[in-house]
């Protein structure tokens, strides 16, 4: 009779380890910890602490082994990241082939906010610095994480993430690395990003991979209408309604001015200057977008760009439900390993629910309840007392 609770062998979440060939890369003790971390992270009410991991995964070993696994354990998190990339791309490629839809590489960053330590603190969290928070509109203290998702149709999978180190590579360099990690294929591929990222190096890296870019643009960007160098904002002051086309995206209508030609970092691209219909043409209210694929219509460019929203919902779910920003480990190695495990846990959820992280979490919670009921039933059939079952479930 089993003395500790474990997921049933028929549980699809439990079988992912073998299906994705993790035993080829990790020892049995490491696999044991990976399994318990994923189980704890995906549990209802997870708050980011190792105590939660220990309790929710019903880890029978001392809680301190979890901390040691993150800080000093003999395992390579880069293998886990490569498995995530391989599985995510396989799923998205299959979706693109089945639905004849493009592949979207969605790029953005988020801040995992932390409390700034006092000058008297002796054990401060490593690698943290002040970062601009788009959500709060100001600088906050913490770690910035640059992330890519892959999307095709309605399926979305986490692909890669890297923590930004103020002493290491810039966010732009990290973005280039993440783009280079996406395999080349015969499917149309678009890199989607907000106005912070379309630098010359990001555009060049994307082009070298055979990918087009669709991005937001800051209104002070320079372009060359009729060969005259000027900013988007200054040019916008000359645009009137008759110069624009009406474009409907979802339930919203926009007035769109289209320019094709040279930008300061691209020889030929489509540039859209957009205003909400009926709100005038104030340059301060203008939104600008870039597409290096000039064959796309205005509707296609804006529709494709709107798919970037998937990464905003991913970050929100990862923070609220997976405690992405609430880890309490302090060393950079432990933080990076925690984030790699979270990326893997998110892949498990998305994989089991056809590319939906939220649906995957819901399915996991239901499956875990079924496994718990099955375990209790089997224990009672084997003659275990109620007190024995409570002890084995760590609720005594």
CSV table of C-alpha atoms in Angstrom, one decimal, residues 5-360:
chain,number,residue,atom,x,y,z
A,5,UNK,CA,-0.2,10.5,-2.3
A,6,UNK,CA,0.9,10.8,-5.9
A,7,UNK,CA,-0.9,11.6,-9.1
A,8,UNK,CA,-2.3,8.5,-10.7
A,9,UNK,CA,-0.2,7.0,-13.5
A,10,UNK,CA,-3.1,7.5,-15.9
A,11,UNK,CA,-3.0,11.3,-15.2
A,12,UNK,CA,-2.0,13.0,-18.5
A,13,UNK,CA,-0.1,15.7,-16.6
A,14,UNK,CA,2.0,13.0,-15.0
A,15,UNK,CA,2.8,11.4,-18.4
A,16,UNK,CA,4.2,14.6,-19.9
A,17,UNK,CA,7.6,13.9,-18.4
A,18,UNK,CA,8.1,10.7,-20.4
A,19,UNK,CA,6.3,12.0,-23.5
A,20,UNK,CA,8.7,15.0,-23.8
A,21,UNK,CA,11.7,12.8,-22.9
A,22,UNK,CA,12.7,14.6,-19.7
A,23,UNK,CA,14.4,11.4,-18.3
A,24,UNK,CA,17.0,11.9,-21.0
A,25,UNK,CA,18.1,15.2,-19.6
A,26,UNK,CA,17.4,15.0,-15.8
A,27,UNK,CA,18.2,12.5,-13.0
A,28,UNK,CA,15.4,10.8,-11.1
A,29,UNK,CA,15.8,13.1,-8.1
A,30,UNK,CA,15.6,16.2,-10.4
A,31,UNK,CA,12.6,14.8,-12.2
A,32,UNK,CA,11.0,14.2,-8.8
A,33,UNK,CA,11.5,17.9,-7.9
A,34,UNK,CA,10.3,19.2,-11.3
A,35,UNK,CA,7.1,17.2,-10.9
A,36,UNK,CA,6.4,18.5,-7.5
A,37,UNK,CA,7.2,22.1,-8.5
A,38,UNK,CA,4.8,21.9,-11.4
A,39,UNK,CA,2.1,20.3,-9.3
A,40,UNK,CA,2.5,22.9,-6.6
A,41,UNK,CA,2.5,25.9,-9.0
A,42,UNK,CA,-0.6,24.7,-10.8
A,43,UNK,CA,-2.6,24.1,-7.6
A,44,UNK,CA,-5.4,26.4,-6.5
A,45,UNK,CA,-4.3,29.3,-4.3
A,46,UNK,CA,-0.6,29.0,-5.1
A,47,UNK,CA,1.1,32.2,-3.7
A,48,UNK,CA,4.7,31.7,-4.9
A,49,UNK,CA,6.2,30.3,-1.7
A,50,UNK,CA,8.2,27.1,-1.3
A,51,UNK,CA,5.9,26.3,1.6
A,52,UNK,CA,3.0,26.2,-0.9
A,53,UNK,CA,5.0,24.0,-3.2
A,54,UNK,CA,5.7,21.6,-0.4
A,55,UNK,CA,2.1,21.5,0.9
A,56,UNK,CA,0.2,21.5,-2.4
A,57,UNK,CA,2.4,18.8,-4.1
A,58,UNK,CA,2.3,16.7,-0.9
A,59,UNK,CA,6.1,16.5,-1.1
A,60,UNK,CA,7.2,14.0,1.6
A,61,UNK,CA,10.7,15.4,1.9
A,62,UNK,CA,11.8,18.3,4.1
A,63,UNK,CA,10.8,21.7,2.6
A,64,UNK,CA,14.4,22.8,2.6
A,65,UNK,CA,15.2,20.3,-0.2
A,66,UNK,CA,13.0,22.5,-2.5
A,67,UNK,CA,15.2,25.5,-1.7
A,68,UNK,CA,18.3,23.5,-2.2
A,69,UNK,CA,17.0,22.3,-5.6
A,70,UNK,CA,16.6,25.9,-6.8
A,71,UNK,CA,19.8,27.3,-5.3
A,72,UNK,CA,22.3,24.5,-5.4
A,73,UNK,CA,20.7,21.5,-7.2
A,74,UNK,CA,22.8,19.8,-9.9
A,75,UNK,CA,20.5,20.3,-12.9
A,76,UNK,CA,20.5,22.5,-16.0
A,77,UNK,CA,17.4,24.7,-16.5
A,78,UNK,CA,18.4,25.4,-20.1
A,79,UNK,CA,17.4,21.9,-21.0
A,80,UNK,CA,13.9,22.5,-19.6
A,81,UNK,CA,13.7,25.7,-21.6
A,82,UNK,CA,14.7,23.9,-24.8
A,83,UNK,CA,12.0,21.3,-24.2
A,84,UNK,CA,9.4,24.1,-23.9
A,85,UNK,CA,10.6,25.6,-27.2
A,86,UNK,CA,10.5,22.3,-29.0
A,87,UNK,CA,7.1,21.3,-27.8
A,88,UNK,CA,5.6,24.8,-28.3
A,89,UNK,CA,6.9,25.1,-31.9
A,90,UNK,CA,5.6,21.6,-32.8
A,91,UNK,CA,2.1,22.5,-31.6
A,92,UNK,CA,2.0,25.8,-33.3
A,93,UNK,CA,3.5,24.4,-36.6
A,94,UNK,CA,0.8,21.7,-36.6
A,95,UNK,CA,-1.9,24.4,-36.0
A,96,UNK,CA,-0.5,26.5,-38.9
A,97,UNK,CA,-0.5,23.5,-41.2
A,98,UNK,CA,-4.0,22.5,-40.3
A,99,UNK,CA,-5.7,25.9,-40.4
A,100,UNK,CA,-3.5,27.5,-43.1
A,101,UNK,CA,-2.8,30.4,-40.7
A,102,UNK,CA,0.3,32.4,-40.1
A,103,UNK,CA,2.6,31.9,-37.1
A,104,UNK,CA,2.9,34.9,-34.7
A,105,UNK,CA,5.9,35.4,-32.5
A,106,UNK,CA,4.6,37.7,-29.7
A,107,UNK,CA,7.4,39.6,-27.9
A,108,UNK,CA,7.1,41.8,-24.8
A,109,UNK,CA,8.4,42.2,-21.3
A,110,UNK,CA,7.0,42.5,-17.8
A,111,UNK,CA,8.2,43.6,-14.4
A,112,UNK,CA,8.1,41.2,-11.4
A,113,UNK,CA,7.9,43.9,-8.8
A,114,UNK,CA,9.7,43.5,-5.4
A,115,UNK,CA,10.1,45.6,-2.3
A,116,UNK,CA,13.2,47.8,-2.4
A,117,UNK,CA,15.4,46.6,0.5
A,118,UNK,CA,16.6,49.1,3.2
A,119,UNK,CA,20.2,50.1,3.3
A,120,UNK,CA,20.5,48.0,6.4
A,121,UNK,CA,19.4,44.7,4.7
A,122,UNK,CA,22.1,42.0,4.7
A,123,UNK,CA,20.5,39.5,2.4
A,124,UNK,CA,19.0,41.5,-0.5
A,125,UNK,CA,17.4,39.9,-3.6
A,126,UNK,CA,19.9,39.7,-6.4
A,127,UNK,CA,19.6,41.2,-9.9
A,128,UNK,CA,16.8,43.6,-9.1
A,129,UNK,CA,16.8,47.2,-10.3
A,130,UNK,CA,14.3,50.0,-11.2
A,131,UNK,CA,12.3,49.1,-14.3
A,132,UNK,CA,9.6,51.0,-16.1
A,133,UNK,CA,6.2,49.5,-15.6
A,134,UNK,CA,3.8,50.0,-18.5
A,135,UNK,CA,0.9,49.0,-16.2
A,136,UNK,CA,1.7,51.6,-13.6
A,137,UNK,CA,3.2,54.2,-15.9
A,138,UNK,CA,6.3,54.7,-13.7
A,139,UNK,CA,9.5,53.0,-12.6
A,140,UNK,CA,9.2,50.2,-10.0
A,141,UNK,CA,11.8,48.0,-8.3
A,142,UNK,CA,12.1,44.4,-9.4
A,143,UNK,CA,13.1,42.1,-12.2
A,144,UNK,CA,12.2,42.5,-15.8
A,145,UNK,CA,11.4,39.4,-17.8
A,146,UNK,CA,11.5,39.4,-21.7
A,147,UNK,CA,9.1,36.8,-23.0
A,148,UNK,CA,8.0,35.3,-26.3
A,149,UNK,CA,4.8,33.4,-27.1
A,150,UNK,CA,3.9,31.6,-30.2
A,151,UNK,CA,0.4,31.8,-31.7
A,152,UNK,CA,-1.4,30.4,-34.7
A,153,UNK,CA,-5.2,30.8,-34.9
A,154,UNK,CA,-6.5,30.7,-31.4
A,155,UNK,CA,-3.8,28.5,-30.0
A,156,UNK,CA,-1.2,30.3,-27.9
A,157,UNK,CA,1.9,28.6,-26.3
A,158,UNK,CA,4.7,30.0,-24.1
A,159,UNK,CA,7.9,29.7,-26.0
A,160,UNK,CA,10.8,31.4,-24.2
A,161,UNK,CA,11.7,33.9,-21.5
A,162,UNK,CA,14.8,35.6,-20.2
A,163,UNK,CA,15.4,37.7,-17.1
A,164,UNK,CA,16.9,41.0,-17.9
A,165,UNK,CA,20.2,41.6,-16.0
A,166,UNK,CA,21.2,45.3,-15.7
A,167,UNK,CA,24.8,44.1,-15.8
A,168,UNK,CA,24.3,41.9,-18.8
A,169,UNK,CA,22.6,42.1,-22.2
A,170,UNK,CA,20.1,44.8,-23.0
A,171,UNK,CA,16.4,44.1,-23.5
A,172,UNK,CA,16.9,44.6,-27.2
A,173,UNK,CA,19.7,42.1,-27.3
A,174,UNK,CA,17.6,39.6,-25.3
A,175,UNK,CA,14.7,40.2,-27.8
A,176,UNK,CA,17.1,39.4,-30.7
A,177,UNK,CA,18.2,36.2,-28.9
A,178,UNK,CA,14.5,35.1,-28.4
A,179,UNK,CA,13.7,35.8,-32.0
A,180,UNK,CA,16.7,33.8,-33.2
A,181,UNK,CA,15.5,30.9,-31.1
A,182,UNK,CA,12.3,30.5,-33.2
A,183,UNK,CA,12.9,27.9,-35.9
A,184,UNK,CA,12.5,28.9,-39.5
A,185,UNK,CA,9.7,27.3,-41.5
A,186,UNK,CA,7.8,27.5,-44.7
A,187,UNK,CA,4.9,29.2,-42.9
A,188,UNK,CA,4.4,33.0,-42.9
A,189,UNK,CA,5.8,34.3,-39.6
A,190,UNK,CA,5.2,37.7,-38.0
A,191,UNK,CA,6.9,39.1,-35.0
A,192,UNK,CA,4.5,41.2,-33.0
A,193,UNK,CA,5.8,43.9,-30.6
A,194,UNK,CA,4.8,47.2,-29.0
A,195,UNK,CA,6.5,50.5,-29.9
A,196,UNK,CA,9.4,50.0,-27.5
A,197,UNK,CA,11.0,47.1,-29.5
A,198,UNK,CA,11.3,47.9,-33.3
A,199,UNK,CA,14.9,48.9,-33.2
A,200,UNK,CA,17.3,48.4,-36.2
A,201,UNK,CA,18.8,45.2,-34.6
A,202,UNK,CA,15.4,43.6,-33.9
A,203,UNK,CA,14.1,44.4,-37.4
A,204,UNK,CA,17.4,43.0,-38.9
A,205,UNK,CA,17.3,39.9,-36.8
A,206,UNK,CA,13.7,39.2,-37.8
A,207,UNK,CA,14.5,39.7,-41.5
A,208,UNK,CA,17.5,37.3,-41.3
A,209,UNK,CA,15.1,34.7,-39.9
A,210,UNK,CA,12.7,35.3,-42.8
A,211,UNK,CA,10.1,36.8,-40.4
A,212,UNK,CA,8.1,40.0,-41.0
A,213,UNK,CA,7.5,42.5,-38.2
A,214,UNK,CA,4.3,44.2,-37.2
A,215,UNK,CA,4.7,46.6,-34.4
A,216,UNK,CA,3.6,49.8,-32.7
A,217,UNK,CA,5.7,52.9,-33.4
A,218,UNK,CA,6.4,55.9,-31.2
A,219,UNK,CA,5.1,59.1,-32.8
A,220,UNK,CA,8.6,60.7,-32.8
A,221,UNK,CA,9.9,58.1,-35.2
A,222,UNK,CA,11.4,59.5,-38.4
A,223,UNK,CA,10.2,58.7,-41.9
A,224,UNK,CA,10.7,60.2,-45.4
A,225,UNK,CA,7.5,61.1,-47.3
A,226,UNK,CA,8.5,62.5,-50.7
A,227,UNK,CA,12.1,62.2,-49.5
A,228,UNK,CA,11.5,64.8,-46.7
A,229,UNK,CA,12.8,63.8,-43.3
A,230,UNK,CA,10.2,64.4,-40.5
A,231,UNK,CA,8.6,62.8,-37.5
A,232,UNK,CA,5.3,61.0,-37.6
A,233,UNK,CA,3.7,63.5,-35.2
A,234,UNK,CA,4.6,66.5,-37.3
A,235,UNK,CA,3.4,64.8,-40.5
A,236,UNK,CA,0.1,63.9,-38.9
A,237,UNK,CA,-0.8,67.5,-38.4
A,238,UNK,CA,-1.3,67.8,-42.2
A,239,UNK,CA,-3.7,64.8,-42.5
A,240,UNK,CA,-7.4,65.3,-43.0
A,241,UNK,CA,-10.3,62.9,-43.2
A,242,UNK,CA,-10.2,62.7,-47.1
A,243,UNK,CA,-6.6,61.4,-46.8
A,244,UNK,CA,-7.8,58.4,-44.7
A,245,UNK,CA,-9.7,55.1,-45.2
A,246,UNK,CA,-12.3,53.7,-42.8
A,247,UNK,CA,-11.1,50.4,-41.2
A,248,UNK,CA,-13.2,48.2,-38.9
A,249,UNK,CA,-11.4,46.0,-36.4
A,250,UNK,CA,-13.7,44.0,-34.2
A,251,UNK,CA,-16.4,46.5,-33.0
A,252,UNK,CA,-14.3,49.6,-33.5
A,253,UNK,CA,-13.9,51.9,-36.5
A,254,UNK,CA,-10.7,53.7,-37.3
A,255,UNK,CA,-9.6,56.3,-39.8
A,256,UNK,CA,-6.3,55.1,-41.3
A,257,UNK,CA,-3.6,56.9,-43.3
A,258,UNK,CA,-1.2,54.6,-45.1
A,259,UNK,CA,2.3,55.4,-46.2
A,260,UNK,CA,4.6,53.0,-48.0
A,261,UNK,CA,8.3,53.8,-48.4
A,262,UNK,CA,11.5,54.4,-46.4
A,263,UNK,CA,11.8,54.7,-42.7
A,264,UNK,CA,15.0,55.5,-40.9
A,265,UNK,CA,15.7,51.8,-40.2
A,266,UNK,CA,13.7,50.1,-43.1
A,267,UNK,CA,14.1,50.6,-46.8
A,268,UNK,CA,10.5,49.8,-47.6
A,269,UNK,CA,7.6,49.3,-45.2
A,270,UNK,CA,3.9,50.0,-44.7
A,271,UNK,CA,3.2,52.6,-42.0
A,272,UNK,CA,-0.3,53.2,-40.7
A,273,UNK,CA,-1.4,56.4,-38.8
A,274,UNK,CA,-4.6,55.7,-37.0
A,275,UNK,CA,-7.3,57.6,-35.1
A,276,UNK,CA,-10.6,56.4,-33.7
A,277,UNK,CA,-13.4,57.3,-36.1
A,278,UNK,CA,-15.3,60.4,-35.0
A,279,UNK,CA,-12.6,61.7,-32.6
A,280,UNK,CA,-10.8,64.1,-34.9
A,281,UNK,CA,-7.2,64.0,-36.1
A,282,UNK,CA,-5.2,65.4,-33.2
A,283,UNK,CA,-1.6,64.2,-33.5
A,284,UNK,CA,-1.5,63.5,-29.8
A,285,UNK,CA,-4.4,60.9,-30.2
A,286,UNK,CA,-2.7,59.2,-33.1
A,287,UNK,CA,-1.5,55.6,-32.9
A,288,UNK,CA,1.2,54.4,-35.4
A,289,UNK,CA,1.9,50.9,-36.7
A,290,UNK,CA,4.6,49.4,-38.8
A,291,UNK,CA,4.5,46.4,-41.1
A,292,UNK,CA,7.5,45.1,-43.0
A,293,UNK,CA,5.1,43.1,-45.2
A,294,UNK,CA,3.7,45.7,-47.6
A,295,UNK,CA,1.4,43.1,-49.2
A,296,UNK,CA,-0.9,43.2,-46.2
A,297,UNK,CA,-4.0,45.3,-46.3
A,298,UNK,CA,-4.7,47.9,-43.6
A,299,UNK,CA,-7.3,45.6,-42.1
A,300,UNK,CA,-4.8,42.7,-42.0
A,301,UNK,CA,-2.1,44.7,-40.4
A,302,UNK,CA,-4.3,46.0,-37.6
A,303,UNK,CA,-6.0,42.6,-37.1
A,304,UNK,CA,-2.7,40.8,-36.9
A,305,UNK,CA,-1.3,43.4,-34.5
A,306,UNK,CA,-4.3,42.9,-32.2
A,307,UNK,CA,-3.2,39.3,-31.7
A,308,UNK,CA,-0.4,40.7,-29.6
A,309,UNK,CA,-2.9,41.2,-26.8
A,310,UNK,CA,-2.4,37.5,-26.0
A,311,UNK,CA,0.8,38.2,-24.2
A,312,UNK,CA,-0.9,40.8,-21.9
A,313,UNK,CA,-3.4,38.2,-20.8
A,314,UNK,CA,-0.7,35.6,-20.4
A,315,UNK,CA,1.3,37.9,-18.1
A,316,UNK,CA,-1.8,38.7,-16.0
A,317,UNK,CA,-2.7,35.0,-15.7
A,318,UNK,CA,0.9,34.0,-14.9
A,319,UNK,CA,1.0,36.6,-12.1
A,320,UNK,CA,-2.4,36.1,-10.6
A,321,UNK,CA,-2.7,32.3,-11.0
A,322,UNK,CA,1.0,31.1,-11.2
A,323,UNK,CA,2.6,33.7,-8.9
A,324,UNK,CA,5.1,34.7,-11.5
A,325,UNK,CA,6.0,37.9,-9.6
A,326,UNK,CA,5.7,36.6,-6.0
A,327,UNK,CA,8.7,34.3,-5.7
A,328,UNK,CA,10.7,34.7,-2.5
A,329,UNK,CA,14.0,33.1,-3.4
A,330,UNK,CA,16.9,35.6,-3.5
A,331,UNK,CA,19.8,34.3,-5.6
A,332,UNK,CA,19.7,35.0,-9.4
A,333,UNK,CA,20.2,31.2,-10.1
A,334,UNK,CA,17.2,30.3,-7.9
A,335,UNK,CA,15.1,33.0,-9.5
A,336,UNK,CA,16.0,31.9,-13.1
A,337,UNK,CA,15.3,28.3,-12.2
A,338,UNK,CA,11.9,29.3,-10.7
A,339,UNK,CA,11.0,31.2,-13.9
A,340,UNK,CA,12.1,28.2,-16.0
A,341,UNK,CA,9.9,25.9,-14.0
A,342,UNK,CA,7.0,28.3,-14.3
A,343,UNK,CA,7.4,28.4,-18.0
A,344,UNK,CA,7.3,24.6,-18.1
A,345,UNK,CA,4.2,24.5,-15.9
A,346,UNK,CA,2.5,27.0,-18.2
A,347,UNK,CA,3.4,24.8,-21.2
A,348,UNK,CA,1.8,21.8,-19.5
A,349,UNK,CA,-1.4,23.7,-19.0
A,350,UNK,CA,-1.5,25.1,-22.6
A,351,UNK,CA,-0.6,21.7,-24.1
A,352,UNK,CA,-3.5,20.0,-22.3
A,353,UNK,CA,-6.1,22.5,-23.4
A,354,UNK,CA,-5.2,23.2,-27.1
A,355,UNK,CA,-3.2,26.4,-26.4
A,356,UNK,CA,-5.3,28.0,-23.6
A,357,UNK,CA,-3.5,28.6,-20.3
A,358,UNK,CA,-6.8,29.4,-18.4
A,359,UNK,CA,-8.6,26.4,-19.7
A,360,UNK,CA,-5.5,24.3,-18.8
